[in-house]
Amino acid sequence: MSGCRLGVYVTAAERRRTPAQPWPDTTGEQLAGSGACRDLPPELGPDAVSVLEGRTFMFSNALGDVPRGSIGGLVHDDTRFLDRWELTIDDAPLLVLGSGTVDPFSAAFFLANADLPGLAPNRVGVRRQRFVGDGLYERIELRYFGLEPVEFQLRLAVGTDFADLFEIKESGRDRSAEIVRDHAADGSSLCFAYRNGHYQTMVRVRADPAADRVDGDSLVWHLRLERGQAWECELRVPLRCGGSHLEPMPRGFGDVFERDAEDPSTRWLADAPMLTSQSDRLVAVCRKAGADLVSMRIEKDIRGEPVVLLAAGLPWFMTVFGRDTLITSYQSVAFGPQLARGALLVLAAHQADEHDDFTDREPGKIFHEYRTGELTQLGIKPYQPYYGGADTTPLWLVLLSEYWRWTGDDDLVRELRPNAEAALRWIDEFGDLHGTGYVGYATRSTQGLGNQCWRDSSDGVQFADGTIPVLPIATCETQGYTYDAKLRMAELADGPWRDCPLGERLRAEAAALRDRFNRDFWIPERGGYYAIGLDGDGRPIDSMTSNMGHLLWSGIVPQERADLVAAQLMSEEMFSGWGVRTLSTTDRGYNPIGYHLGTVWPHDNALIAAGLARYGHHDDAHRIILAMLEASAYSEHRLPEAFSGYDRAFGLRPVPYPTACNPQAWASGAPLLFLRTLLGLDAVDGRLVVDPHLPESLDWIRLAGVPAFGRRWDVHADGSKSTVRPAS
């Protein structure tokens, strides 16, 4: 017997494609996600220390060590250059006194010796100072506090596997037989090199003073110290990736990289407004957010113009992700347009212009993820770049409009018009997999993502009973983004493009989408809410999710339904006390530590709060914002990728999600959007609009030097009153 679904005849015996099994009849390796999460917590422990700068990061345990076989190490451009980095005295691990990050790119480790034959514990104090950026620079200092002279052996055990980032998270092939060593006999350096076809890389460890001997892959110093005597060693780890040679420089805590004054990330920091407020917590979390965003910068040159954009997050996403980069740029555009400009230019430069199944490429589509590791360069993985994101293309259009609203940059908007028109064509022609006017997804790549929305884990989209839907899927928030994008492009058509017929057409298409969406996605049961999506048979996927809040942000929700949506989002089933959960506690799939099944995401909540405020639900927006600010106090004023979704009554502090990226770009951007929501800060028709609704606990906020329309403005808000004046 056969039947018809979406115009395609299938046999009853055919196995249906789902996000969990995009290719059920294929035995080849498939991607269940893009490294979104591990099922188990990291092996380095809850006190693991991470440092990052640009696309370089290092993960270690609290000792500063990277044991072999862990997820730790020194990683640059999706390749692990060190997978072992262990410091011992007489082959015994050191004791931790205290450790942690100093700046995003630096960390300090205060250690002491263990109890050893001939050496009592805590007689040798050890300080390790670590800095990343263009490789690794580490300074080791020892000071002896015993009464009698002592002799011991200090060993630094080093190793590399040159693993691709995907292999760090999963399992990979053993390259040990292909790694060539060229260690210096005088103990001054260790050198490891690897080549596979056209892919080649190398790492060197240089020591000053040189080690007394090289033992395998270890540097060994034989030390004799008198009471009060100090000893110091500097370690430099330069890297070679393809044709790039990176050389670390000596650093000190609090230093910043010497950058040209015209460097875009330097300009972004210099141009960022100065925030003052009665709330020290608000100021602290926004300052931390700014520092983290700059630490995740990626610098590129597009058509001779230096631009900066953001990597998605540490550790698995230190690369450009279309969705994450676009949303973070939107969150931060009111505080400086450089990040948004960089994102628009880089993503436009890589906009697809042809079909390719392996990379899910289609003409006009904006890419999802860009990788540069060995597996990608050799064509084993599809990430150079990969286009498996249904929402990146409309989000690029939203950001183009938002950038223009804040800058009035008609020239760039005209320059990018062909890209915008190609994106609109993709939405209408290739994005509509259902043939019903909705943007959906179903991977064509055997290495592709099953879910291609922000909930991109294999079970991130499911029915209320836990059933995984069949492909293709059209998720609700992507329709909201598309609705907003078409209205915004109509505004550009009326303005800098001077094409009124296009504007009229886009507004008509947006209105039709709004009517159609509110007919097909609305579920009257359970008090009324929006389905997370439609499955391949056109059925509403009836789980209750936080994605409803994105619909408020986009404006696709009719006013008469906004109150119902707000009530659902702030119900006990959805609001944990720290934020809105990704999934209702009444759904069968709810799991407070499931990646998209009940966790609380700061970026998600930032969009929800902005949406609530858009529809006049300021008190609800305040509940979210104040809860998030309080949560940040338990993580050094940094909002991580996600919290566990346990109810606030479950503990006195938010329970961490075990493998959250920290920092993560759109989580770091969330406080900036919270601030904008509190102030009612917007750019409308070339005017800076401020409509504050501040809770009593915040009282007043001042932003000095807000960049807009090529000028700077000082904004002061006190309760519901505000003043805006040109900066002096």
XYZ file of C-alpha atoms in Angstrom:
728
model
C 0.000 0.000 0.000
C 1.273 3.497 -0.718
C 0.278 6.986 0.304
C 1.098 10.597 -0.479
C 2.787 13.104 1.815
C 3.761 16.557 0.607
C 3.375 15.415 -2.977
C 5.761 12.430 -2.687
C 4.513 8.817 -2.918
C 6.137 6.464 -0.417
C 5.711 2.835 0.526
C 4.390 1.870 3.918
C 7.642 0.047 4.605
C 9.751 3.185 4.141
C 11.417 4.400 7.277
C 10.617 8.037 7.914
C 13.413 10.564 8.262
C 13.635 12.401 11.591
C 16.152 14.806 13.163
C 17.414 11.915 15.287
C 17.823 9.718 12.173
C 18.053 11.928 9.084
C 19.193 8.919 7.048
C 17.622 5.863 8.719
C 18.628 3.493 5.913
C 22.259 4.659 5.857
C 24.908 3.053 8.045
C 27.526 5.779 7.516
C 28.541 8.199 10.214
C 26.077 11.041 10.732
C 26.234 14.209 12.770
C 23.705 14.325 15.586
C 24.817 17.863 16.317
C 27.660 20.273 15.718
C 29.424 19.527 18.956
C 26.592 21.021 20.936
C 27.094 18.980 24.068
C 28.624 15.892 25.600
C 26.464 13.416 27.463
C 28.850 13.451 30.441
C 30.529 16.341 32.262
C 34.090 17.279 31.247
C 36.832 15.080 32.697
C 38.735 18.086 34.071
C 36.348 18.577 36.979
C 34.108 21.420 38.135
C 37.102 23.675 38.861
C 38.498 23.470 35.330
C 40.154 26.674 34.136
C 39.784 28.003 30.609
C 41.487 30.920 28.895
C 40.824 32.192 25.395
C 41.760 34.861 22.916
C 40.220 34.894 19.463
C 40.343 31.366 18.078
C 42.886 30.090 20.623
C 41.883 28.549 23.931
C 43.309 26.284 26.595
C 41.379 24.057 28.979
C 43.087 22.593 32.068
C 42.260 21.306 35.509
C 42.660 23.433 38.635
C 46.376 22.557 38.802
C 46.908 24.017 35.346
C 47.557 20.484 34.079
C 46.122 18.766 31.048
C 46.130 15.013 31.655
C 46.340 12.860 28.563
C 43.005 11.431 27.485
C 40.962 14.391 28.756
C 39.027 16.979 26.748
C 41.596 19.582 27.772
C 44.476 21.063 25.873
C 45.639 23.977 23.767
C 43.410 24.435 20.726
C 43.706 26.853 17.833
C 41.625 26.959 14.655
C 39.848 23.675 15.481
C 43.099 21.726 16.019
C 44.460 20.589 19.389
C 48.170 21.387 19.594
C 48.734 20.131 23.144
C 46.832 17.254 24.684
C 49.214 16.828 27.622
C 50.753 19.524 29.825
C 51.556 18.232 33.332
C 53.926 19.736 35.882
C 55.242 17.512 38.676
C 57.893 17.520 41.416
C 59.622 14.160 41.709
C 56.864 12.769 39.481
C 54.158 13.635 42.024
C 51.266 15.972 41.153
C 51.234 19.327 42.920
C 48.636 20.490 45.440
C 46.151 23.238 44.588
C 46.069 26.285 46.848
C 43.992 28.392 44.490
C 43.531 28.987 40.785
C 41.357 30.782 38.285
C 41.213 33.231 35.424
C 42.567 36.757 35.776
C 41.528 38.073 32.367
C 39.676 36.129 29.673
C 43.089 35.328 28.149
C 45.054 34.703 31.364
C 44.993 32.528 34.464
C 47.034 32.021 37.631
C 47.624 28.770 39.528
C 48.986 28.808 43.089
C 50.350 25.395 44.021
C 52.604 23.569 46.459
C 54.498 20.295 46.595
C 52.936 17.124 47.943
C 54.434 15.028 50.766
C 57.547 13.412 49.258
C 60.542 11.467 50.569
C 62.976 14.091 51.824
C 60.579 16.951 51.153
C 57.732 17.791 53.510
C 54.501 19.099 51.968
C 54.005 22.800 51.310
C 57.706 23.640 51.313
C 57.907 24.574 47.644
C 55.482 27.263 46.537
C 54.670 27.217 42.817
C 52.979 29.878 40.732
C 52.004 29.298 37.124
C 50.985 32.308 35.051
C 49.334 31.439 31.744
C 48.473 33.598 28.738
C 46.998 32.578 25.387
C 46.934 34.524 22.146
C 49.085 33.678 19.121
C 50.010 30.483 20.941
C 50.754 29.974 24.628
C 53.059 31.799 27.022
C 53.490 30.389 30.524
C 55.728 31.489 33.369
C 56.565 29.059 36.202
C 57.948 30.408 39.478
C 59.161 28.304 42.407
C 60.131 29.513 45.867
C 61.496 27.255 48.602
C 60.478 27.788 52.250
C 62.121 24.786 53.931
C 64.949 25.128 56.458
C 67.533 22.905 54.803
C 68.668 22.915 51.157
C 66.692 20.525 48.974
C 67.163 18.817 45.632
C 64.338 17.619 43.449
C 63.304 17.022 39.864
C 60.814 19.316 38.124
C 59.170 17.700 35.102
C 56.920 19.140 32.426
C 55.316 16.268 30.501
C 54.140 17.380 27.068
C 52.103 15.662 24.386
C 50.044 16.323 21.279
C 47.596 14.349 19.207
C 46.791 17.112 16.669
C 43.156 16.068 17.029
C 40.427 17.809 15.104
C 37.951 19.546 17.422
C 35.268 17.003 16.529
C 37.609 14.197 17.629
C 38.227 15.828 21.009
C 34.522 15.562 21.753
C 34.027 12.131 20.281
C 36.718 9.705 19.193
C 39.274 9.995 16.443
C 42.027 8.155 14.736
C 45.425 7.710 16.348
C 47.979 9.928 14.604
C 50.884 9.023 16.893
C 52.766 7.061 14.218
C 52.599 10.059 11.874
C 53.739 12.702 14.375
C 57.388 13.588 13.787
C 59.501 14.714 16.741
C 62.512 16.999 16.546
C 63.425 17.718 20.160
C 66.526 19.788 20.917
C 69.233 17.724 22.601
C 70.205 20.703 24.778
C 66.769 20.771 26.426
C 65.773 24.143 24.969
C 62.769 22.922 22.999
C 60.419 20.134 22.029
C 59.009 20.008 18.501
C 56.095 17.990 17.072
C 54.991 18.068 13.421
C 52.234 16.329 11.469
C 51.237 16.135 7.817
C 48.318 14.496 6.010
C 48.152 15.300 2.302
C 47.973 19.070 1.932
C 47.172 19.513 5.623
C 50.201 20.206 7.823
C 50.774 21.640 11.257
C 53.484 21.958 13.908
C 53.906 22.935 17.541
C 57.093 23.775 19.432
C 57.670 24.203 23.184
C 60.598 26.513 23.983
C 62.017 26.694 27.510
C 64.182 29.387 29.101
C 66.230 28.251 30.940
C 66.646 25.053 28.981
C 65.870 21.792 30.722
C 68.745 19.716 32.042
C 67.541 16.809 29.956
C 64.827 15.680 27.607
C 63.136 12.467 28.706
C 60.862 11.236 25.933
C 58.377 14.092 25.508
C 59.225 15.662 28.858
C 61.440 18.551 29.877
C 63.229 17.803 33.146
C 65.096 20.270 35.383
C 67.285 19.116 38.307
C 66.960 21.834 40.920
C 68.741 22.572 44.167
C 67.206 25.357 46.249
C 68.253 27.066 49.460
C 65.748 28.527 51.896
C 64.088 31.586 50.336
C 65.622 30.918 46.936
C 63.446 31.400 43.850
C 63.623 29.805 40.431
C 61.766 30.874 37.289
C 61.194 29.474 33.816
C 59.470 30.902 30.758
C 57.703 28.624 28.303
C 56.649 29.743 24.837
C 54.506 27.610 22.550
C 54.393 29.008 18.998
C 52.052 27.357 16.516
C 52.094 26.705 12.818
C 48.810 26.167 10.962
C 49.182 25.815 7.226
C 50.931 29.000 6.160
C 50.295 30.863 9.425
C 53.013 31.154 12.068
C 51.895 32.344 15.497
C 54.407 33.562 18.069
C 53.359 34.266 21.684
C 54.783 37.274 23.484
C 55.661 37.655 27.189
C 52.675 39.033 29.066
C 51.675 40.326 32.471
C 48.324 40.274 34.218
C 46.102 43.149 33.183
C 48.036 43.642 29.950
C 46.138 43.986 26.720
C 47.341 42.978 23.319
C 49.027 45.791 21.464
C 46.622 46.513 18.648
C 46.522 49.234 16.079
C 44.167 52.035 17.037
C 42.163 51.248 13.899
C 41.762 47.578 14.804
C 37.966 46.998 14.750
C 37.818 45.282 18.148
C 39.848 48.122 19.680
C 37.423 50.604 18.143
C 34.445 48.650 19.463
C 35.823 48.806 23.017
C 36.735 52.464 22.694
C 33.334 53.350 21.247
C 31.233 51.391 23.737
C 29.061 53.617 25.960
C 29.974 54.111 29.604
C 27.363 52.574 31.909
C 26.631 53.823 35.416
C 23.713 52.775 37.592
C 22.516 52.429 41.127
C 22.861 48.683 40.505
C 26.487 47.598 40.826
C 25.397 44.152 39.654
C 24.039 45.502 36.358
C 27.269 47.410 35.746
C 29.427 44.388 36.629
C 27.580 41.933 34.364
C 27.645 44.360 31.410
C 31.365 45.028 31.851
C 32.057 41.310 32.028
C 29.976 40.815 28.912
C 31.983 43.418 27.001
C 35.313 41.870 28.004
C 34.120 38.384 27.021
C 32.804 39.530 23.661
C 36.132 41.110 22.751
C 37.986 37.949 23.838
C 35.910 35.923 21.365
C 36.626 38.194 18.421
C 37.634 36.877 15.001
C 39.341 39.346 12.703
C 39.026 39.135 8.930
C 39.726 41.222 5.854
C 36.791 41.564 3.438
C 37.518 43.339 0.176
C 40.378 45.205 1.811
C 38.345 46.275 4.843
C 39.398 44.932 8.267
C 36.337 43.674 10.119
C 35.692 41.879 13.380
C 32.997 39.378 14.233
C 32.468 36.921 17.041
C 33.122 33.251 17.599
C 30.194 31.470 19.214
C 31.686 30.167 22.476
C 34.271 28.250 24.461
C 35.240 25.455 24.053
C 33.435 23.821 21.123
C 32.361 26.868 19.155
C 35.441 29.067 18.758
C 34.472 29.706 15.164
C 31.893 31.633 13.217
C 28.332 30.375 13.660
C 25.852 32.228 11.495
C 22.946 32.174 13.939
C 24.989 32.927 17.050
C 27.019 35.652 15.367
C 23.908 37.347 13.993
C 21.969 37.310 17.249
C 24.980 38.507 19.256
C 25.513 41.314 16.769
C 21.861 42.302 17.147
C 22.183 42.248 20.939
C 25.212 44.548 20.820
C 24.423 46.916 17.929
C 23.204 49.698 20.218
C 26.623 49.720 21.878
C 28.649 49.975 18.682
C 27.911 48.888 15.097
C 31.307 47.355 14.236
C 30.396 43.786 15.200
C 27.177 43.952 13.185
C 28.987 45.393 10.168
C 31.626 42.665 10.331
C 29.015 39.914 10.596
C 27.041 41.267 7.644
C 30.101 41.528 5.410
C 31.661 38.172 6.282
C 28.423 36.223 5.974
C 27.528 37.984 2.728
C 30.973 37.167 1.305
C 30.236 33.463 1.844
C 26.567 33.496 0.793
C 25.827 30.393 -1.261
C 25.389 30.740 -5.021
C 24.983 27.079 -5.979
C 23.563 23.749 -4.845
C 25.653 21.202 -2.954
C 24.100 18.352 -0.982
C 27.141 17.601 1.196
C 27.176 21.133 2.664
C 23.375 21.748 2.456
C 24.215 24.681 0.181
C 21.496 26.459 -1.815
C 21.633 29.760 -3.726
C 21.065 32.741 -1.438
C 21.510 30.833 1.833
C 23.635 32.243 4.673
C 25.997 29.731 6.228
C 25.565 28.081 9.607
C 29.096 27.095 10.640
C 32.671 27.487 9.423
C 35.489 25.155 10.481
C 39.156 24.888 9.515
C 40.365 21.670 11.139
C 41.908 18.702 9.364
C 38.654 16.799 8.878
C 37.072 19.813 7.229
C 40.078 20.678 5.066
C 40.282 17.110 3.793
C 36.566 17.081 2.918
C 35.549 14.526 5.554
C 33.358 17.074 7.373
C 31.218 19.620 5.483
C 32.112 22.750 7.433
C 33.991 24.980 4.979
C 31.384 26.356 5.348
C 28.251 24.360 6.212
C 24.810 25.819 5.441
C 22.534 23.690 7.657
C 20.606 26.474 9.364
C 17.057 27.405 8.364
C 17.038 30.612 10.410
C 20.395 32.193 9.530
C 19.157 33.705 6.274
C 16.178 35.640 7.701
C 18.299 36.635 10.715
C 20.909 38.126 8.363
C 18.145 40.294 6.885
C 16.982 41.337 10.365
C 20.518 42.391 11.279
C 20.997 44.296 8.019
C 17.931 46.359 8.880
C 18.917 46.858 12.509
C 22.402 47.984 11.516
C 20.887 50.523 9.100
C 18.438 51.811 11.712
C 21.300 52.562 14.102
C 23.798 53.924 11.592
C 21.882 55.316 8.619
C 24.586 53.675 6.477
C 22.785 53.849 3.134
C 25.950 52.983 1.215
C 26.452 49.578 2.843
C 22.754 48.745 2.557
C 22.828 49.529 -1.168
C 26.047 47.525 -1.572
C 24.438 44.502 0.081
C 21.119 44.738 -1.750
C 22.000 41.871 -4.146
C 22.747 39.677 -1.111
C 19.463 40.682 0.505
C 17.494 39.914 -2.645
C 19.235 36.533 -2.954
C 18.310 35.809 0.681
C 14.667 36.699 0.016
C 14.657 34.393 -3.030
C 16.066 31.568 -0.896
C 13.272 32.073 1.653
C 10.563 31.863 -1.006
C 12.047 29.236 -3.344
C 14.360 26.881 -1.454
C 13.365 27.428 2.171
C 9.731 26.453 1.584
C 10.108 22.672 1.844
C 6.456 22.128 2.771
C 5.142 24.065 -0.227
C 2.939 26.012 2.180
C 4.912 29.237 2.552
C 6.878 28.249 5.664
C 10.673 28.108 5.919
C 11.693 24.597 6.937
C 14.595 22.175 6.954
C 15.581 18.626 6.059
C 19.261 17.961 5.539
C 20.462 16.638 2.199
C 23.877 15.784 3.609
C 24.784 12.443 5.168
C 26.932 14.540 7.531
C 24.205 17.140 8.057
C 22.363 18.356 11.112
C 19.017 16.773 11.846
C 17.625 19.899 13.495
C 18.544 23.162 11.811
C 17.026 25.677 14.205
C 18.599 27.029 17.388
C 17.489 23.868 19.210
C 19.901 21.831 17.099
C 20.328 18.741 19.260
C 18.772 15.609 17.796
C 15.861 15.638 20.289
C 15.572 19.431 20.601
C 12.274 19.459 18.685
C 9.694 16.903 19.782
C 5.994 16.387 20.428
C 4.563 16.812 23.919
C 4.553 13.017 24.318
C 8.278 12.853 23.492
C 7.854 11.562 19.934
C 10.423 12.861 17.462
C 8.709 14.459 14.420
C 9.382 13.516 10.829
C 11.190 15.806 8.415
C 10.923 18.364 6.939
C 10.203 20.610 9.931
C 9.250 24.272 9.982
C 9.810 25.749 13.456
C 7.709 28.617 14.743
C 10.465 31.117 15.562
C 11.908 30.879 12.047
C 8.537 32.007 10.690
C 8.633 34.917 13.123
C 12.113 35.890 11.953
C 10.936 35.655 8.335
C 7.916 37.854 9.028
C 10.109 40.467 10.689
C 12.711 40.234 7.917
C 10.175 40.937 5.174
C 8.779 43.976 6.986
C 12.286 45.282 7.563
C 13.273 44.748 3.936
C 10.116 46.641 2.923
C 11.427 49.534 5.006
C 14.750 49.417 3.164
C 12.913 49.212 -0.161
C 11.001 52.392 0.685
C 14.198 54.071 1.907
C 17.731 53.624 0.575
C 16.753 51.158 -2.185
C 14.028 53.497 -3.544
C 11.902 50.601 -4.758
C 8.357 51.177 -3.490
C 6.788 48.301 -5.487
C 9.174 45.876 -3.755
C 8.204 47.347 -0.389
C 4.508 46.903 -1.105
C 5.035 43.304 -2.209
C 7.073 42.405 0.882
C 4.528 43.957 3.244
C 1.762 41.980 1.564
C 3.785 38.763 1.852
C 4.462 39.457 5.533
C 0.774 40.065 6.245
C -0.186 36.835 4.480
C 2.464 34.924 6.454
C 1.176 36.393 9.724
C -2.408 35.330 8.997
C -1.382 31.874 7.789
C 0.958 31.324 10.719
C -1.614 32.258 13.348
C -4.057 29.840 11.765
C -1.720 26.858 11.457
C 0.571 27.126 14.500
C -1.923 28.088 17.215
C -3.006 25.291 19.599
C -6.108 26.135 21.697
C -5.542 23.322 24.232
C -3.647 23.822 27.536
C -4.850 27.416 27.707
C -3.649 28.325 24.232
C -0.082 28.491 22.889
C 1.967 28.168 19.724
C 3.282 24.844 18.444
C 7.040 24.675 18.205
C 6.647 23.710 14.554
C 4.959 21.727 11.820
C 6.289 18.296 10.924
C 6.686 16.684 7.517
C 2.991 15.762 7.452
C 1.952 19.304 8.326
C 0.962 18.359 11.878
C 1.534 20.895 14.683
C 4.381 19.739 16.944
C 2.601 20.360 20.223
C 5.355 20.688 22.825
C 5.235 23.920 24.839
C 8.557 25.719 24.479
C 10.343 28.999 25.046
C 10.340 29.580 21.285
C 6.984 31.302 21.817
C 8.906 34.205 23.293
C 10.830 34.673 20.038
C 7.464 35.192 18.350
C 6.809 38.158 20.630
C 10.241 39.555 19.740
C 9.476 39.278 16.018
C 6.010 40.832 16.323
C 4.096 38.069 14.541
C 1.738 37.495 17.504
C -1.608 39.365 17.430
C -2.134 41.602 20.442
C -5.124 39.556 21.602
C -2.931 36.446 21.950
C 0.088 38.145 23.504
C -1.411 38.018 27.002
C -1.930 34.258 26.710
C 1.625 33.704 25.473
C 3.055 35.867 28.282
C 1.053 33.925 30.874
C 2.363 30.621 29.521
C 5.973 31.811 29.524
C 5.763 33.060 33.116
C 3.826 30.049 34.449
C 5.348 27.708 37.050
C 5.747 25.098 34.320
C 7.889 27.397 32.166
C 9.546 29.927 34.510
C 12.065 28.327 36.862
C 12.675 31.398 39.006
C 15.975 31.983 37.200
C 14.498 32.258 33.719
C 12.154 30.698 31.169
C 12.818 27.023 30.514
C 13.243 25.703 27.001
C 10.485 23.122 27.604
C 7.485 22.947 29.928
C 7.765 20.676 32.951
C 4.448 19.088 31.918
C 5.840 17.753 28.639
C 7.042 14.176 28.696
C 10.486 15.046 27.365
C 11.211 17.580 30.115
C 14.661 17.179 31.619
C 16.207 20.024 33.637
C 19.655 18.975 32.434
C 18.641 18.112 28.875
C 20.360 20.425 26.409
C 17.164 21.856 24.893
C 14.635 19.996 27.042
C 14.195 22.186 30.091
C 17.393 24.172 30.561
C 17.389 27.971 30.882
C 19.359 29.892 28.226
C 20.285 33.559 28.795
C 20.161 34.488 25.086
C 16.741 32.850 24.796
C 15.534 34.821 27.807
C 16.977 38.068 26.446
C 14.862 37.701 23.301
C 11.830 36.687 25.377
C 12.214 39.715 27.690
C 12.524 42.023 24.688
C 9.398 40.437 23.208
C 7.424 40.780 26.439
C 8.376 44.447 26.681
C 7.367 44.968 23.037
C 3.832 43.904 23.937
C 3.720 45.955 27.153
C 4.469 43.150 29.626
C 7.213 45.095 31.386
C 6.739 43.456 34.798
C 7.263 40.018 33.271
C 10.337 41.264 31.418
C 11.675 42.614 34.718
C 11.204 39.245 36.440
C 13.370 37.609 33.800
C 16.031 40.319 33.742
C 16.380 40.612 37.527
C 16.530 36.813 37.891
C 19.275 36.621 35.268
C 21.270 39.420 36.900
C 21.033 37.631 40.233
C 22.082 34.345 38.603
C 25.184 36.033 37.179
C 26.377 36.821 40.712
C 27.000 33.078 41.217
C 29.286 32.838 38.177
C 31.537 35.907 38.561
C 28.982 38.121 36.770
C 29.195 35.976 33.631
C 26.094 34.370 32.173
C 26.952 30.909 30.791
C 25.435 29.268 27.749
C 22.726 27.644 29.870
C 21.641 26.827 33.407
C 19.903 23.660 34.483
C 16.158 24.072 34.606
C 15.612 23.095 38.247
C 13.132 25.252 40.093
C 14.639 28.069 42.129
C 13.314 26.426 45.296
C 15.488 23.386 44.504
C 18.623 25.239 45.624
C 19.899 28.607 46.755
C 21.681 29.215 43.452
C 21.178 28.230 39.820
C 22.363 24.689 39.174
C 24.980 24.766 36.378
C 24.388 22.923 33.154
C 27.275 20.420 33.165
C 28.811 21.132 29.746
C 27.783 24.729 29.119
C 30.028 26.887 26.940
C 31.493 29.562 29.156
C 31.831 32.197 27.880
C 29.449 31.994 24.965
C 28.856 34.923 22.640
C 25.076 35.237 22.687
C 25.000 34.601 26.437
C 27.522 37.430 26.831
C 25.380 39.576 24.549
C 22.255 38.916 26.632
C 23.020 41.579 29.320
C 23.365 44.206 26.586
C 19.910 43.359 25.238
C 18.554 43.287 28.810
C 19.886 46.823 29.262
C 18.340 47.968 26.008
C 15.005 46.425 27.044
C 15.057 48.183 30.416
C 15.730 51.522 28.759
C 13.300 50.993 25.892
C 16.264 52.041 23.756
C 15.648 52.027 20.021
C 16.558 53.783 16.789
C 13.477 54.883 14.831
C 13.492 57.017 11.700
C 16.858 58.539 12.518
C 15.889 59.329 16.109
C 17.129 57.796 19.344
C 14.056 56.710 21.298
C 14.174 55.990 25.024
C 11.068 54.684 26.816
C 12.330 53.323 30.146
C 10.452 51.037 32.494
C 12.861 50.456 35.356
C 12.048 48.277 38.348
C 12.475 49.961 41.724
C 15.592 47.946 42.514
C 17.448 49.492 39.573
C 16.173 53.053 40.147
C 18.342 54.861 37.562
C 20.641 54.089 34.623
C 22.960 56.344 32.656
C 24.611 55.483 29.333
C 27.157 58.027 28.198
C 28.241 58.070 24.557
C 25.674 55.844 22.829
C 26.764 55.693 19.151
C 23.943 56.277 16.679
C 23.664 57.945 13.254
C 27.334 58.937 13.298
C 26.953 60.854 16.593
C 27.120 60.108 20.306
C 24.312 60.535 22.775
C 23.985 60.566 26.546
C 20.956 58.699 27.889
C 19.658 59.014 31.444
C 16.680 57.023 32.748
C 15.058 57.369 36.147
C 12.053 55.120 36.676
C 9.844 55.906 33.682
C 11.449 59.281 32.948
C 14.314 59.842 30.549
C 16.494 62.417 28.888
C 18.488 62.120 25.660
C 20.993 64.749 24.614
C 24.033 64.908 22.351
C 27.172 63.819 24.194
C 29.365 66.676 25.323
